[in-house]
Coordinates of C-alpha atoms in Angstrom, one line a residue:
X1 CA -62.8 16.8 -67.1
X2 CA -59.7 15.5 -65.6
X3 CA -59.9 12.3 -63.9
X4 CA -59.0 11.1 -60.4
X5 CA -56.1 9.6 -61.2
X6 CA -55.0 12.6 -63.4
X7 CA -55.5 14.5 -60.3
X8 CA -53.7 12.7 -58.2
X9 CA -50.3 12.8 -60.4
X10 CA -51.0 16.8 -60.8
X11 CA -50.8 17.0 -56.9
X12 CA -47.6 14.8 -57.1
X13 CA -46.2 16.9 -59.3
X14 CA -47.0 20.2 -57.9
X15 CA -45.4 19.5 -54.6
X16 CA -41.9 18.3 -56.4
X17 CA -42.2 21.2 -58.0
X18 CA -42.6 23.7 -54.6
X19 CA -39.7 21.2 -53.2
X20 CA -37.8 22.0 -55.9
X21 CA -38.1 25.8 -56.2
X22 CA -36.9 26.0 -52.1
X23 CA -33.9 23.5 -52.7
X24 CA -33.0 25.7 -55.6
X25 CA -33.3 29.1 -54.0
X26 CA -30.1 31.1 -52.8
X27 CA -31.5 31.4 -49.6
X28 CA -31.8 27.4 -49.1
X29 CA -28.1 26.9 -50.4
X30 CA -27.1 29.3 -48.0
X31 CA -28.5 27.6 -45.1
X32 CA -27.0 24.1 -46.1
X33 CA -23.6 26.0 -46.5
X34 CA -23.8 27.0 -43.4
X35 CA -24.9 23.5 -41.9
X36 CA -22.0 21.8 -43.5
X37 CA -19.4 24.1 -43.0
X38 CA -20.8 24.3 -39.1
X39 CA -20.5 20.6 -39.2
X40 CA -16.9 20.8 -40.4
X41 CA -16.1 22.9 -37.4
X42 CA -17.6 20.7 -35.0
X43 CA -15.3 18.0 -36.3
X44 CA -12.4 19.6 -35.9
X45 CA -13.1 21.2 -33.0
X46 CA -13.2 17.5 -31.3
X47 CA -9.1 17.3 -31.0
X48 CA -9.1 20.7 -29.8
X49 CA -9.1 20.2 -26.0
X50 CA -5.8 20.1 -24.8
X51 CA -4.1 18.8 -28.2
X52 CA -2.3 22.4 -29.0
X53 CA -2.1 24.0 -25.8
X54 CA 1.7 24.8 -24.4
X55 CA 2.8 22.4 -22.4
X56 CA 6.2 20.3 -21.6
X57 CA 6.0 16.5 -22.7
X58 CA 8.4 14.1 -20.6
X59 CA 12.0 14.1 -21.8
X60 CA 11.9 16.1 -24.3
X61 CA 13.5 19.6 -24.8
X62 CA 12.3 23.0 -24.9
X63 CA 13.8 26.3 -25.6
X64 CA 11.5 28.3 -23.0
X65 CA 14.3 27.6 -20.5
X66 CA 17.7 28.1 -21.3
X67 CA 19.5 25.3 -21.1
X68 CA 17.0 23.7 -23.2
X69 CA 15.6 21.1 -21.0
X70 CA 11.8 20.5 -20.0
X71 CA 12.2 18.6 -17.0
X72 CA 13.4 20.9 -13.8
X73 CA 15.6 20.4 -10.9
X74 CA 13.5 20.7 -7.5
X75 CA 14.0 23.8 -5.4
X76 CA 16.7 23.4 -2.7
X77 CA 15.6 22.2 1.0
X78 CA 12.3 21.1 -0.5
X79 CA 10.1 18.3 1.2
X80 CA 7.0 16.9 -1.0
X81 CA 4.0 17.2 1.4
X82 CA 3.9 14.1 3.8
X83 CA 7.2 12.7 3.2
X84 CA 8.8 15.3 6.2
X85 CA 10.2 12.6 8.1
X86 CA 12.2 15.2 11.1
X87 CA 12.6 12.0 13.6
X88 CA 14.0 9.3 12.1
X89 CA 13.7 6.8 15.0
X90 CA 9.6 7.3 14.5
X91 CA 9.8 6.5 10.7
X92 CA 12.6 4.1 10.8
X93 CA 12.4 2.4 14.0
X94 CA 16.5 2.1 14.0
X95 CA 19.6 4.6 15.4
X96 CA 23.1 5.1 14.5
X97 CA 24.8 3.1 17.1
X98 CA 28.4 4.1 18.5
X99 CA 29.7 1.2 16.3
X100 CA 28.4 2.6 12.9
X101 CA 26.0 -0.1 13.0
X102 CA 21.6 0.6 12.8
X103 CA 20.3 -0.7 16.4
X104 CA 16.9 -1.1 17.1
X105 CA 15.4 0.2 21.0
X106 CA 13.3 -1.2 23.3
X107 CA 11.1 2.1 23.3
X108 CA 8.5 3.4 21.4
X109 CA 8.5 6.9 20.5
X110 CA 5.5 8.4 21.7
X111 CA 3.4 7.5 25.4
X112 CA 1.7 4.0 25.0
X113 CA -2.3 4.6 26.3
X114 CA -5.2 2.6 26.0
X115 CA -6.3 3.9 22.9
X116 CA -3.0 3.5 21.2
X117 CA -3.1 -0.5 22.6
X118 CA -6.7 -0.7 21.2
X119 CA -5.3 0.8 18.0
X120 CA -2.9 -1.7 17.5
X121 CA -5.1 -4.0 18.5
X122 CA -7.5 -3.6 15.4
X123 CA -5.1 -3.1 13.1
X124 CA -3.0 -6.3 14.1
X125 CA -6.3 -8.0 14.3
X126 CA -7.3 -7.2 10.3
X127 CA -3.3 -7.5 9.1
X128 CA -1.6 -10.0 11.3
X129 CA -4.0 -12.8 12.5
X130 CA -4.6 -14.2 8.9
X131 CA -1.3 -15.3 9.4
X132 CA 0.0 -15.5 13.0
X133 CA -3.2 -16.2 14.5
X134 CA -5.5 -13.9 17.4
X135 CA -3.1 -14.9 20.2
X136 CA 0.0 -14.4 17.5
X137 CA 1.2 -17.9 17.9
X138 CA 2.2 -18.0 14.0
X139 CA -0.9 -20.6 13.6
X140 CA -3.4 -18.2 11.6
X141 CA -6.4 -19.1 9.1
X142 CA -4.0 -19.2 6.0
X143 CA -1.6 -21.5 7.9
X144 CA -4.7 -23.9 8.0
X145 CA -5.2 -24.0 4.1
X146 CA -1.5 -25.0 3.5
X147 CA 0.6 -20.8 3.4
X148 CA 3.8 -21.2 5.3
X149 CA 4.3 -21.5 9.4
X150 CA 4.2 -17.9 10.8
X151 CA 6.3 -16.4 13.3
X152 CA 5.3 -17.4 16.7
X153 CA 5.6 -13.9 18.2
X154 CA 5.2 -15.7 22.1
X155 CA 8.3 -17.6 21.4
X156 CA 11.8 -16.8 23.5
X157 CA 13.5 -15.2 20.5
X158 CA 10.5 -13.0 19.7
X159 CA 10.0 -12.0 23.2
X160 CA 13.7 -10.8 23.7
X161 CA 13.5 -9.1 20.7
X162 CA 13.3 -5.1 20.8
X163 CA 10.0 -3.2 20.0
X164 CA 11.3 -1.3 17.4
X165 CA 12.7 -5.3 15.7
X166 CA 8.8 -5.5 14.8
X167 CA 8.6 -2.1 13.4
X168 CA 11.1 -2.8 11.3
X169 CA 9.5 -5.6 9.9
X170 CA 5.9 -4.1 9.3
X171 CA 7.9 -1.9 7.6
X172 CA 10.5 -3.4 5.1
X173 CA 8.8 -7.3 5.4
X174 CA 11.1 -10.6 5.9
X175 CA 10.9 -13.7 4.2
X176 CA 7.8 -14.9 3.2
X177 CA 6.2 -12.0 4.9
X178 CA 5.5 -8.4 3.0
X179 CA 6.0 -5.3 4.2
X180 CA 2.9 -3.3 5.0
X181 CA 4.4 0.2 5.1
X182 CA 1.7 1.1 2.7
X183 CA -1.2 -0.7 4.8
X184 CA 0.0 1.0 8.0
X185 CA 1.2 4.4 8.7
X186 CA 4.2 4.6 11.0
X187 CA 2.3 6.0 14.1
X188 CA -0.1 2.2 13.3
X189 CA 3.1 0.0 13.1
X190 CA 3.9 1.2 16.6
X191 CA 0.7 0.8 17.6
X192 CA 1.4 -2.9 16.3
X193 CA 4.3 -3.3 18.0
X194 CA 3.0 -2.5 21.2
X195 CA 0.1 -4.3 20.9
X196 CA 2.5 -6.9 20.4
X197 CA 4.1 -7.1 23.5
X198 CA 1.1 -6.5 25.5
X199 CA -0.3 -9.6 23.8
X200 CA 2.9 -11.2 24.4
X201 CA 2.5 -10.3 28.7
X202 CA -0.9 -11.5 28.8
X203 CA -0.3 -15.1 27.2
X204 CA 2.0 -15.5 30.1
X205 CA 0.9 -13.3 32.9
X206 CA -0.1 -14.5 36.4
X207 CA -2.2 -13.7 38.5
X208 CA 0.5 -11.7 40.8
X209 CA 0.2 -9.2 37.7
X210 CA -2.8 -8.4 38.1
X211 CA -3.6 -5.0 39.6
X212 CA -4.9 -5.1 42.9
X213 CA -9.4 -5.1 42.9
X214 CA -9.2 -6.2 39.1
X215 CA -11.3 -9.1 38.3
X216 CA -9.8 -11.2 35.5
X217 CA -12.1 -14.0 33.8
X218 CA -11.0 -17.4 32.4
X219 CA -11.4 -18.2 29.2
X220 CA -12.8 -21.5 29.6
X221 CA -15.7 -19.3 31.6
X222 CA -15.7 -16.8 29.1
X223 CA -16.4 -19.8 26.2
X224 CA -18.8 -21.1 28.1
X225 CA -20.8 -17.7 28.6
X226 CA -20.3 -17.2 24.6
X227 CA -21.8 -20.5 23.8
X228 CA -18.2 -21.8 22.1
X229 CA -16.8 -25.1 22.1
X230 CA -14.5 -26.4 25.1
X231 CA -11.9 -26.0 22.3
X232 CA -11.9 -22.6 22.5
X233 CA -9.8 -22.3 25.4
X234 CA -7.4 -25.0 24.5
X235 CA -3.9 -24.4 23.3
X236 CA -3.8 -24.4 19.7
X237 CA -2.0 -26.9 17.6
X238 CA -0.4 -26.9 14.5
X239 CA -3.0 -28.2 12.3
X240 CA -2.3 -31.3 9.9
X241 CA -3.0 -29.2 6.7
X242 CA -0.2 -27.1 7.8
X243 CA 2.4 -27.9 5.3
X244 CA 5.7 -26.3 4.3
X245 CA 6.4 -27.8 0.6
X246 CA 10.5 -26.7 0.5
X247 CA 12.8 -26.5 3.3
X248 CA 14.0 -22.7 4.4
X249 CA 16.6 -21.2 2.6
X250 CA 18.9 -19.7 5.2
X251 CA 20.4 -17.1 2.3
X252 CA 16.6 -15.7 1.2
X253 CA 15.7 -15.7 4.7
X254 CA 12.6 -17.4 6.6
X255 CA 9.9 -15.6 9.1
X256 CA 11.5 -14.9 12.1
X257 CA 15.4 -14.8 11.1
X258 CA 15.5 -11.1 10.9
X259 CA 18.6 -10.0 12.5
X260 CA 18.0 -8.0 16.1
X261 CA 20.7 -5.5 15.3
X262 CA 19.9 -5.2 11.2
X263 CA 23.9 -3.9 10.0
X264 CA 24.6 -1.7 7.0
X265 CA 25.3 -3.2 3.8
X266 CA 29.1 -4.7 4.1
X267 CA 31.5 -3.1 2.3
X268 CA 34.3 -4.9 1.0
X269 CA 37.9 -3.3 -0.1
X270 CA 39.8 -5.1 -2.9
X271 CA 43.6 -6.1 -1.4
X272 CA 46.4 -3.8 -3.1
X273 CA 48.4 -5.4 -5.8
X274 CA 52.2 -5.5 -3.9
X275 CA 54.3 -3.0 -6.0
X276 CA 56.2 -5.2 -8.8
X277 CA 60.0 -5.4 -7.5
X278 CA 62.3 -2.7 -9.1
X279 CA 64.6 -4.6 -11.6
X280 CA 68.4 -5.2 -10.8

């Protein structure tokens, strides 16, 4: 009579025997052929997504086209989609003078209303007062914590300066300013620039401006029904942190220099060599 123990290793051995027998039969290989070659095609099917598909690579050549080149030529009167630019005072702000020179025009291209003036009011509000302050006297936040002095757009230069001049700018920067051509679309940077000017007429209007039955408050009334400071309707100073660490550099140009009447790039002719005298 076999004993436990002898038992036990007999039911050991009988099931590595069964697990032998599958393992071992065709049928079993098969499957684990199968798996593995399965496998094997999943792995190289991994760099199959767009590795071999016909395409042209940058600067290289081809021989689909004939004169062997993979880059082509765009089609003729072509205009990428939003780069149609059909009035090019709009997208410019400038005009061929009579003189050959670019002159900038006291006129905006389009019929100012109140919602283009409250247009150009947000955006000049979010882009411009960091620097030149809500009232655009150049003395903005930044100025405060040490960036250079602004333009003060309420100055006599600025003021006799035409609309378009502060397109121009938004648009291609000057001195320590950017351009913000991507910030603002063209139609905004008008928008700006009449903002601008309206902001400009009411830091020196009267009250003989003032449309007849128009009530106009003062600020100092309108601090005090805000709850601000008496400060808040004070002119603004320069602050003391204000600081400008080098002098301005007339030839990299400063806020504010930008010419009114912007010329073309000079062109200079080299003087003619005089003909070497004909020997006697």
């Amino acid at each position: 009579m076999p004993t436990l123990h002898q038992s036990h290793n007999a039911v050991i051995l009988s099931a590595a025997e069964r697990s032998r027998r599958i393992c071992g039969c065709p049928s079993a290989r098969r499957v684990a052929a199968l798996a593995f070659a399965s496998m094997l095609f999943l792995i190289a099917g991994c760099r199959q997504d767009m590795q071999n598909q016909p395409k042209m690579i940058p600067q290289r050549g081809t021989d689909f086209y004939a004169d062997h080149r993979g880059a082509r030529d765009q089609v003729i009167n072509t205009v990428a989609r939003g780069q149609l630019q059909e009035d090019s005072y709009f997208n410019t702000g400038v005009i061929q003078g009579a003189n050959g020179y670019r002159e900038e025009q006291n006129m905006l291209p389009f019929p100012v209303t109140m919602e283009v003036l409250q247009r150009g009011q947000e955006r000049f509000n979010i882009y411009c007062t960091p620097c030149h302050s809500r009232v655009g006297n150049g003395l903005g936040e930044i100025v405060e914590r040490g960036y250079k002095p602004a333009a003060n757009l309420e100055d006599q230069v600025r003021k006799a300066q035409p609309l378009s001049h502060y397109f121009y700018v938004m648009t291609h920067g000057y001195g320590a300013m950017p351009d913000y051509r991507t910030q603002l679309a063209p139609e905004d940077r008008w928008a700006v620039a009449a903002y601008i000017r309206a902001l400009q007429l009411s830091q020196t209007a009267s009250m003989s401006d003032v449309p007849a039955g128009v009530q106009v408050q003062k600020l100092s009334d309108v601090a005090d029904k805000e709850h601000l400071p008496a400060s808040y309707a004070q002119p603004w100073a320069l602050p003391s942190t204000a600081v400008q660490a080098y002098p301005p550099i007339k030839s990299e140009g400063t806020p504010g220099m930008a010419p009114a009447n912007p010329p073309d790039p000079k062109i200079e002719i080299p003087a003619t060599k005089p003909a070497p005298a004909a020997a006697k």
